[in-house]
mmCIF file of C-alpha atoms and ligand atoms in Angstrom:
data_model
loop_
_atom_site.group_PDB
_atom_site.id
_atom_site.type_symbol
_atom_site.label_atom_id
_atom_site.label_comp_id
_atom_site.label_asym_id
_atom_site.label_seq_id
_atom_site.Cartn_x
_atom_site.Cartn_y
_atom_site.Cartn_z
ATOM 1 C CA UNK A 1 14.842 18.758 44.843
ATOM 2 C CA UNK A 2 14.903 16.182 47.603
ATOM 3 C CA UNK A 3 13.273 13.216 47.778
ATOM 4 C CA UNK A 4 11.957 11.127 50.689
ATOM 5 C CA UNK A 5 10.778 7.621 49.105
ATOM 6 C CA UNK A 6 10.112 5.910 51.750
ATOM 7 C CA UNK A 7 8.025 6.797 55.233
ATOM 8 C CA UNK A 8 5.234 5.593 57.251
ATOM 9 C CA UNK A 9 2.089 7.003 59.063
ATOM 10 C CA UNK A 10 0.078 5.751 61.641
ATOM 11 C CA UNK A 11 -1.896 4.448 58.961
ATOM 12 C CA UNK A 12 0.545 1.421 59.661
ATOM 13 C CA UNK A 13 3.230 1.468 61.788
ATOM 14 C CA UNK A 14 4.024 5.111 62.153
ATOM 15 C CA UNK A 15 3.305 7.738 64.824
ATOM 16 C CA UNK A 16 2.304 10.916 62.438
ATOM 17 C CA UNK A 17 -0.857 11.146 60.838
ATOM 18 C CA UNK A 18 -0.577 11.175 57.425
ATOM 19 C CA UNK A 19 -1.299 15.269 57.395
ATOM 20 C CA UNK A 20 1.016 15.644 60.180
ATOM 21 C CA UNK A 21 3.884 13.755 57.818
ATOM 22 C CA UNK A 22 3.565 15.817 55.051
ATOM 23 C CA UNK A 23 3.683 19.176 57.262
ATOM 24 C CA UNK A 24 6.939 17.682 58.913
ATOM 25 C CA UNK A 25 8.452 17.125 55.381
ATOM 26 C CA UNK A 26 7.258 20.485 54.435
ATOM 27 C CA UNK A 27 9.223 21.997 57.076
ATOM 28 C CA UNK A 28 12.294 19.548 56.185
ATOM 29 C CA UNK A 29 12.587 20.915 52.990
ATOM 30 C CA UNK A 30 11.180 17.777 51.441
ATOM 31 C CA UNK A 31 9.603 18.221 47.533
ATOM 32 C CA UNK A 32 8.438 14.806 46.318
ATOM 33 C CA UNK A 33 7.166 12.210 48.954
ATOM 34 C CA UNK A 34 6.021 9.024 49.225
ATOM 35 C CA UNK A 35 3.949 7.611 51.982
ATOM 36 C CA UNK A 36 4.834 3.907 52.031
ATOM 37 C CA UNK A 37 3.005 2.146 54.668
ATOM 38 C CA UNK A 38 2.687 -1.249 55.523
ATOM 39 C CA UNK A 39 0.073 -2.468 53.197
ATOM 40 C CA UNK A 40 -2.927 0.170 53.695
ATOM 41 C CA UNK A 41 -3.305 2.444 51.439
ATOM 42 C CA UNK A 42 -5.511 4.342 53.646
ATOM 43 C CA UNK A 43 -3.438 7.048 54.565
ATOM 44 C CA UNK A 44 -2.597 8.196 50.833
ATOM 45 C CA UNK A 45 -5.944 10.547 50.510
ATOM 46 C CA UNK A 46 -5.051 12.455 53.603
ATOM 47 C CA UNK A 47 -2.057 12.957 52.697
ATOM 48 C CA UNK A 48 -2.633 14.275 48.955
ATOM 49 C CA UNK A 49 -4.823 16.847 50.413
ATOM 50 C CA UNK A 50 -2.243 17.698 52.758
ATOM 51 C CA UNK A 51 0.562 17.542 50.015
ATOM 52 C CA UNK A 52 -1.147 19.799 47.679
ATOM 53 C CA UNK A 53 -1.635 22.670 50.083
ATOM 54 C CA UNK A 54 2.039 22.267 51.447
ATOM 55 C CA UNK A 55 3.210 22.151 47.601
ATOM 56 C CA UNK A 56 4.514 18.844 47.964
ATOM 57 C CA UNK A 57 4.387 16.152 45.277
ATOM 58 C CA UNK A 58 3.041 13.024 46.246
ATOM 59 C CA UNK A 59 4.030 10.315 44.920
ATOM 60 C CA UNK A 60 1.564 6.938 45.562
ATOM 61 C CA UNK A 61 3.594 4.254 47.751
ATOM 62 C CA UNK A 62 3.329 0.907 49.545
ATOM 63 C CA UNK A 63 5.400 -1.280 51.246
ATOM 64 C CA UNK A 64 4.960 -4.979 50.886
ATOM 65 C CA UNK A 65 6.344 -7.612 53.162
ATOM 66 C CA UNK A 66 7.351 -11.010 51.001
ATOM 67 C CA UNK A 67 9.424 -14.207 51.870
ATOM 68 C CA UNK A 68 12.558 -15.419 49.839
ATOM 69 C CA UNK A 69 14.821 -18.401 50.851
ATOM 70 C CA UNK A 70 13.004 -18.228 54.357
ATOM 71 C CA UNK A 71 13.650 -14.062 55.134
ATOM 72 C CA UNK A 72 11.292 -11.601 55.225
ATOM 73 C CA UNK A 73 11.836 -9.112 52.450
ATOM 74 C CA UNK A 74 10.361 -5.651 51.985
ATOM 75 C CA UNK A 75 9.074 -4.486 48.588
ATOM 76 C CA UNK A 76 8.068 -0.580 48.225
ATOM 77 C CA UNK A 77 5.346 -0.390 45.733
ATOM 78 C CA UNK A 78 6.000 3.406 43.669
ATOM 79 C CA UNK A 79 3.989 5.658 41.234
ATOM 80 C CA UNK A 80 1.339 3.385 40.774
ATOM 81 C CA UNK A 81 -2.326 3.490 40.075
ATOM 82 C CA UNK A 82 -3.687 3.349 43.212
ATOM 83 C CA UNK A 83 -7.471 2.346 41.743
ATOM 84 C CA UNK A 84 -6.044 -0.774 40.170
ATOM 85 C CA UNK A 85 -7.110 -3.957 40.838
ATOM 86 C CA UNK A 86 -4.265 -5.920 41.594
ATOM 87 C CA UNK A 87 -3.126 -3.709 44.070
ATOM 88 C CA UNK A 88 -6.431 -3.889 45.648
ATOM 89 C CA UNK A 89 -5.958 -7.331 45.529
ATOM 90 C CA UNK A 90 -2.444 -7.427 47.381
ATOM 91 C CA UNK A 91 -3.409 -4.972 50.094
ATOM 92 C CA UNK A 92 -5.979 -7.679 50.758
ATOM 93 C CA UNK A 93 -3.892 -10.502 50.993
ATOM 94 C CA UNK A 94 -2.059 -8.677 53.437
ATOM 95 C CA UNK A 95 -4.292 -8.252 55.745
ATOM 96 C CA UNK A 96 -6.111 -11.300 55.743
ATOM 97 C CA UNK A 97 -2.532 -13.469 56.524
ATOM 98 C CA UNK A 98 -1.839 -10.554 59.233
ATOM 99 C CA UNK A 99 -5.834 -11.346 60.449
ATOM 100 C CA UNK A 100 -5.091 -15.180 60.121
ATOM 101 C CA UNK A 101 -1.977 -14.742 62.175
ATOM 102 C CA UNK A 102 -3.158 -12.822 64.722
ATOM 103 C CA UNK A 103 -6.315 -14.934 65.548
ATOM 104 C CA UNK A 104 -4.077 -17.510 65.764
ATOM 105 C CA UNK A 105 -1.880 -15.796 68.399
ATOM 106 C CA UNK A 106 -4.905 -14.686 69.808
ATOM 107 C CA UNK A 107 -5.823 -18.492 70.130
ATOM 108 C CA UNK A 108 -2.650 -19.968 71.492
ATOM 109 C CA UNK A 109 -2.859 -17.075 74.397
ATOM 110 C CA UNK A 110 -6.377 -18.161 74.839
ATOM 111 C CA UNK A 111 -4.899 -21.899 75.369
ATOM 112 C CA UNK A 112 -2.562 -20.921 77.868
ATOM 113 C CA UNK A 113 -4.574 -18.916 80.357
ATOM 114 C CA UNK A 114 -4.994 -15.492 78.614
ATOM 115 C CA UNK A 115 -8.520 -15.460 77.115
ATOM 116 C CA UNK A 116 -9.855 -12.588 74.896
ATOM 117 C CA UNK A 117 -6.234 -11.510 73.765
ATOM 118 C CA UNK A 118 -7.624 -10.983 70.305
ATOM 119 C CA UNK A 119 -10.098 -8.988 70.806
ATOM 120 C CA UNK A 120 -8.461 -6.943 73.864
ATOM 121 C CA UNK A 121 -5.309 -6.414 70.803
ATOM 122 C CA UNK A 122 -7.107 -5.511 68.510
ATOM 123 C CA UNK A 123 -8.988 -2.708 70.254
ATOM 124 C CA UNK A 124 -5.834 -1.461 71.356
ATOM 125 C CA UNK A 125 -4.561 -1.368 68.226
ATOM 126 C CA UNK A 126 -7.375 0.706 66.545
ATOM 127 C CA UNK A 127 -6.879 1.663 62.943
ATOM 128 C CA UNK A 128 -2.962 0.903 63.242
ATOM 129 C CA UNK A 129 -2.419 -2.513 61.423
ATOM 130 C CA UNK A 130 -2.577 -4.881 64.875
ATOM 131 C CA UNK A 131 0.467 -6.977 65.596
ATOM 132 C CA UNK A 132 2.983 -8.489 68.413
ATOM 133 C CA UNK A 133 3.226 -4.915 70.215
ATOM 134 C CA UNK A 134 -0.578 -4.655 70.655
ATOM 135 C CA UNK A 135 -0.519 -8.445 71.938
ATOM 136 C CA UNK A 136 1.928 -7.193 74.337
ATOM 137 C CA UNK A 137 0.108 -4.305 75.329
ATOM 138 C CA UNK A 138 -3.149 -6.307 76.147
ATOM 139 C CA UNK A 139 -0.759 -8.763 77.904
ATOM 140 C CA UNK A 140 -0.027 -5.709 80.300
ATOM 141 C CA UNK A 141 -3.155 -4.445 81.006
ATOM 142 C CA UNK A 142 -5.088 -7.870 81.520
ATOM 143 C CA UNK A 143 -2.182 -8.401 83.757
ATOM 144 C CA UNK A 144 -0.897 -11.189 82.818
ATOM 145 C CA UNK A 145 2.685 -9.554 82.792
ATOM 146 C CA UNK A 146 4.013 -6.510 84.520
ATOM 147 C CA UNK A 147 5.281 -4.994 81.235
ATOM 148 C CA UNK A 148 5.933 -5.039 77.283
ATOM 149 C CA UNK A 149 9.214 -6.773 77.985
ATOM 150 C CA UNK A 150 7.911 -9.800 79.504
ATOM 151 C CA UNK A 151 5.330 -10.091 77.396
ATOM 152 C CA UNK A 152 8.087 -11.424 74.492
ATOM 153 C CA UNK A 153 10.111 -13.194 77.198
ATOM 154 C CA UNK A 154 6.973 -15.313 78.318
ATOM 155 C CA UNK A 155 4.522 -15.172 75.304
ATOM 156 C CA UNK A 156 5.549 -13.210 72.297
ATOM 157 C CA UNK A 157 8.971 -13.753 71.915
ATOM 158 C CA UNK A 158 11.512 -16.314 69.419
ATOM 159 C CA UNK A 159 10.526 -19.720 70.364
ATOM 160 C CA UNK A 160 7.468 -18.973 72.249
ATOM 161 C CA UNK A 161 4.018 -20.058 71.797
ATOM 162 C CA UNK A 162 2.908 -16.564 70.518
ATOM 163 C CA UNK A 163 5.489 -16.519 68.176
ATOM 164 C CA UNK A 164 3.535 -17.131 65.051
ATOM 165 C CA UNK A 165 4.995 -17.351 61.632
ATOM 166 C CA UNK A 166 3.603 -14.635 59.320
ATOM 167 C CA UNK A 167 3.143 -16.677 55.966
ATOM 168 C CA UNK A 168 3.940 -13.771 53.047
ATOM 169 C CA UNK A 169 4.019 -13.850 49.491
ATOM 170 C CA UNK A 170 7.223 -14.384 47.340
ATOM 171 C CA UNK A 171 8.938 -11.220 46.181
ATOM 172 C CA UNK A 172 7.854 -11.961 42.483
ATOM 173 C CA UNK A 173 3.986 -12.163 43.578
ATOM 174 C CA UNK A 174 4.547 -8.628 45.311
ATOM 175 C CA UNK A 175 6.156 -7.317 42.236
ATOM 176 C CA UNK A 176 3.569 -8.519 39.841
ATOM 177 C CA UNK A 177 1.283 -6.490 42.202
ATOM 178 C CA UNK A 178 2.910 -3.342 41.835
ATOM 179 C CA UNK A 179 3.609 -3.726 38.070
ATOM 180 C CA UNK A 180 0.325 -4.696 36.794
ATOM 181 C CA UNK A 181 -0.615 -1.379 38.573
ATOM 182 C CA UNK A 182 1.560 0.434 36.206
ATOM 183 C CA UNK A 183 3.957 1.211 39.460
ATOM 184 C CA UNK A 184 7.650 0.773 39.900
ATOM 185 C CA UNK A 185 8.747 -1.926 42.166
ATOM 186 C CA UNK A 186 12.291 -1.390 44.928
ATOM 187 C CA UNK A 187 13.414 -3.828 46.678
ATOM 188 C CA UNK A 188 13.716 -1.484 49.979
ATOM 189 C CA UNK A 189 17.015 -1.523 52.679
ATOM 190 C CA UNK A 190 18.823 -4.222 51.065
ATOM 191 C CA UNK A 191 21.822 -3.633 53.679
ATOM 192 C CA UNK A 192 19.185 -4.943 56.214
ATOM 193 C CA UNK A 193 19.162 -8.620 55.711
ATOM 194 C CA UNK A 194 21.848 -9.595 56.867
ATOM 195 C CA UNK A 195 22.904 -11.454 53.617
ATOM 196 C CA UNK A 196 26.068 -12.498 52.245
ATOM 197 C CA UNK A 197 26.774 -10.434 48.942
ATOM 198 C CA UNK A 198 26.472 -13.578 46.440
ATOM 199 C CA UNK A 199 22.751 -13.778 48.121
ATOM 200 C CA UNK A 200 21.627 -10.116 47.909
ATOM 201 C CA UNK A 201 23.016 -10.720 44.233
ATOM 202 C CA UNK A 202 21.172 -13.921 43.756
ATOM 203 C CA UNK A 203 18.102 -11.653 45.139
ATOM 204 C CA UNK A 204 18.598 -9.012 43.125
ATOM 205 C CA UNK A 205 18.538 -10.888 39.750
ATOM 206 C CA UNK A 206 15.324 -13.098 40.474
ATOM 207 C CA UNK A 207 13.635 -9.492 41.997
ATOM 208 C CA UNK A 208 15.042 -8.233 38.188
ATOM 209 C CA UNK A 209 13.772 -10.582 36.638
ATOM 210 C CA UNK A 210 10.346 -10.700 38.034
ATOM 211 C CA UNK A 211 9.876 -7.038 36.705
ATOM 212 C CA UNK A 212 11.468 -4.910 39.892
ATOM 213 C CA UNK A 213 13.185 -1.676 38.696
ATOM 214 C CA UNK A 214 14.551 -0.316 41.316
ATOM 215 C CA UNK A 215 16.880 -0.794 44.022
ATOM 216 C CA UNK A 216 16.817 1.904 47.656
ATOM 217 C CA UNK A 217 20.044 2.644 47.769
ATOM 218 C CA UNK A 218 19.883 5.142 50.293
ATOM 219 C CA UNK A 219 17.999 3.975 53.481
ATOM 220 C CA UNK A 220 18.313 6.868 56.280
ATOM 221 C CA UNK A 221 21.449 8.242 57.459
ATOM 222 C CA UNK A 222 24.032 5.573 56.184
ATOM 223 C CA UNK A 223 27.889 5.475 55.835
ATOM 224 C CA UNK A 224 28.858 7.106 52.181
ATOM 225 C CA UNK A 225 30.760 3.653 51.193
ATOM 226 C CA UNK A 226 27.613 2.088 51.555
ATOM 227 C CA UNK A 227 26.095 4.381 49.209
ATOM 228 C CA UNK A 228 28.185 3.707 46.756
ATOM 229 C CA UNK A 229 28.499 0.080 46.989
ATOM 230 C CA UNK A 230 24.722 0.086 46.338
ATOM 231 C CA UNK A 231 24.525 1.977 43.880
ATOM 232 C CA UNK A 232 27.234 0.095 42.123
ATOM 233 C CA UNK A 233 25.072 -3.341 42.641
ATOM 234 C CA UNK A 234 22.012 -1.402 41.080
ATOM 235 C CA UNK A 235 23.685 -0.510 38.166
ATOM 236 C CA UNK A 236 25.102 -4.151 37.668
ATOM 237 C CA UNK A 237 21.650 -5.223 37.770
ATOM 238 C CA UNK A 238 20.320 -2.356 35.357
ATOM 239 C CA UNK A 239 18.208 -1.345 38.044
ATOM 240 C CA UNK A 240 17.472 2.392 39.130
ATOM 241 C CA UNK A 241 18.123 4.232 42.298
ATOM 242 C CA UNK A 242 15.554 4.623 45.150
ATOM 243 C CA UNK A 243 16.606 6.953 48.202
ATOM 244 C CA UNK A 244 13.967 7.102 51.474
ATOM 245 C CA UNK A 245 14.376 7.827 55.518
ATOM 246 C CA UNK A 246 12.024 4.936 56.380
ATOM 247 C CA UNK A 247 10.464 7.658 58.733
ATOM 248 C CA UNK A 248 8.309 6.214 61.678
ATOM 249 C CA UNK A 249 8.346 8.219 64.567
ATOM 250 C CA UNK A 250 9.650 11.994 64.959
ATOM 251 C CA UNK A 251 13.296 12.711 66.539
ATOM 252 C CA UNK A 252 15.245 9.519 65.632
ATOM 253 C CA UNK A 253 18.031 11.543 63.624
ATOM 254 C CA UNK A 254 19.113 8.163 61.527
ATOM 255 C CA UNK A 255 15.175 7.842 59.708
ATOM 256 C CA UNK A 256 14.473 11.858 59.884
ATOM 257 C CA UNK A 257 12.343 12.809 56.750
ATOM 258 C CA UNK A 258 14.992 13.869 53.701
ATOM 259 C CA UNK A 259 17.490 13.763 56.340
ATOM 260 C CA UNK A 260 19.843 11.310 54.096
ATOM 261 C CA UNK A 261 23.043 11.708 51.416
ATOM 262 C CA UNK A 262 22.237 12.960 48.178
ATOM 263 C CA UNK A 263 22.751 9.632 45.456
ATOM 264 C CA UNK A 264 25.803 8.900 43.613
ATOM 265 C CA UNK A 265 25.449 10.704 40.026
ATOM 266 C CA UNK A 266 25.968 7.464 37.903
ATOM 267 C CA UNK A 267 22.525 6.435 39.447
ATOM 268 C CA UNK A 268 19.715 6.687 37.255
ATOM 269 C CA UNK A 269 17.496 8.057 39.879
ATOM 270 C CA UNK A 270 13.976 6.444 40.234
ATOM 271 C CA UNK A 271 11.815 9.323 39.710
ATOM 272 C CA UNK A 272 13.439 9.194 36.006
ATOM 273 C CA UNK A 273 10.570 5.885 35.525
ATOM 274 C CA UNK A 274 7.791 7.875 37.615
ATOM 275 C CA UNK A 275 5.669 10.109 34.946
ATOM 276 C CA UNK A 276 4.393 12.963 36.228
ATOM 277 C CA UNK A 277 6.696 13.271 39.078
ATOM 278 C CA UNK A 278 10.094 14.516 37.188
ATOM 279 C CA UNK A 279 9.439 17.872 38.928
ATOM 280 C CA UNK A 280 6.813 19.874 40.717
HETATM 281 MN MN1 LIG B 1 7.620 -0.294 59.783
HETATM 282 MN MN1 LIG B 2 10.895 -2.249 55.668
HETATM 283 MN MN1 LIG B 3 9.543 0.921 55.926
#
């Protein structure tokens, strides 16, 4: 059985539609998938449909963006109900501090000479979930720069005036989400934050103790002593193993879908606390 925990559709971030995702982990051998995009859930229909005539199981997945200690950190959302209220409720408190933030980028564009950014982004960015990249893009077209890499040099970038703060939930908040929703919450790529152990390990026992269950130890195509070294901290923290590509966009061979090393066998895998998805 393999299992891809993690990926994204152009429902958020992604390039695949969500019926195009599950045919590419059909022919990548993939049996159990989650779809975990950014917030929407929108995708997740699609891609049952899709899943069921490929013989896939699909498992429901999100992945929520939270702040702790002033970094951004990522919180996949598994095996939930995806009718609940609460996660309802999260999804929209998402998007309306991703709306908030990009009417105000849209504004501070508008106060330096580049009028109608927010609009001209957001029709760029079409279903996808709008953000800097689409800001760029409109930056280009208008003309205001000659391409997406002066865009974040002159407006979008660290320090400048379209660099807006995104202002996102704690990690407990985001767990409460996915638990009231009967789902299992991982804290997802915890080897990219760029922490110091002692304060992935002071993360790991608040995210514990706020009800999270699960840690991704496997995150793509990563070094085997990696592997193990997180899925020794997941079993000092009693929490179970999660394993994903973070899949985005086709032919990257470190995120390809099930393309990763298989988990350590002291693990308690994750699927062990998702009902209904032990096998297919
Ligand atoms: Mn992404
Ligand atoms: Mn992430
Ligand atoms: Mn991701």
């Amino acid at each position: 059985m393999i299992y891809d925990l993690h990926t994204h559709s152009n429902a958020s971030d992604g390039f695949l539609s969500p019926a195009d995702l599950v045919a590419r982990a059909q022919a990548k051998g993939v049996n159990a998938l989650a779809l975990t995009d950014h917030d929407p859930l929108a995708g997740f229909s699609q891609a049952a449909a899709a899943a069921q005539q490929a013989d896939i199981s699909l498992i429901p997945g999100i992945e929520f963006s939270t702040q702790w200690l002033g970094r951004s950190i990522h919180i996949v959302g598994l095996g939930f109900n995806p009718a609940a209220a609460s996660i309802t409720q999260g999804i929209k408190r998402q998007a309306t501090s991703r709306l908030e933030r990009a009417q105000t980028i849209g504004e501070k564009l508008a106060k330096a000479g580049v009028p109608d950014a927010y609009a001209g982004a957001q029709a760029l960015a079409g279903d996808a979930v709008l953000g800097r990249p689409h800001f760029a893009q409109y930056l280009v077209a208008c003309g205001a720069v000659k391409d997406v890499a002066s865009a974040f040099k002159r407006y979008l970038g660290a320090g400048k005036m379209g660099d807006v703060k995104q202002l996102w939930p704690g990690v407990e908040e985001a767990v409460e989400w996915i638990t009231a929703a009967q789902g299992v919450a991982v804290l997802a790529h915890p080897d990219k934050y760029d922490m110091t152990r002692s304060k992935l390990c002071q993360l790991l026992g608040q995210f514990r103790e706020a009800g999270g269950q699960a840690l991704e130890v496997i995150s793509g195509k990563q070094v085997n002593t990696l592997t193990d070294k997180l899925a020794r901290l997941a079993g000092q923290f009693s929490l179970a193993a999660s394993c994903g590509s973070d899949f985005h966009v086709p032919n990257q061979p470190w995120q390809e879908l099930g393309a990763f090393g298989k988990l350590p066998d002291f693990c308690q895998p994750v699927w062990q606390l998702l009902p209904g998805h032990l096998s297919s």
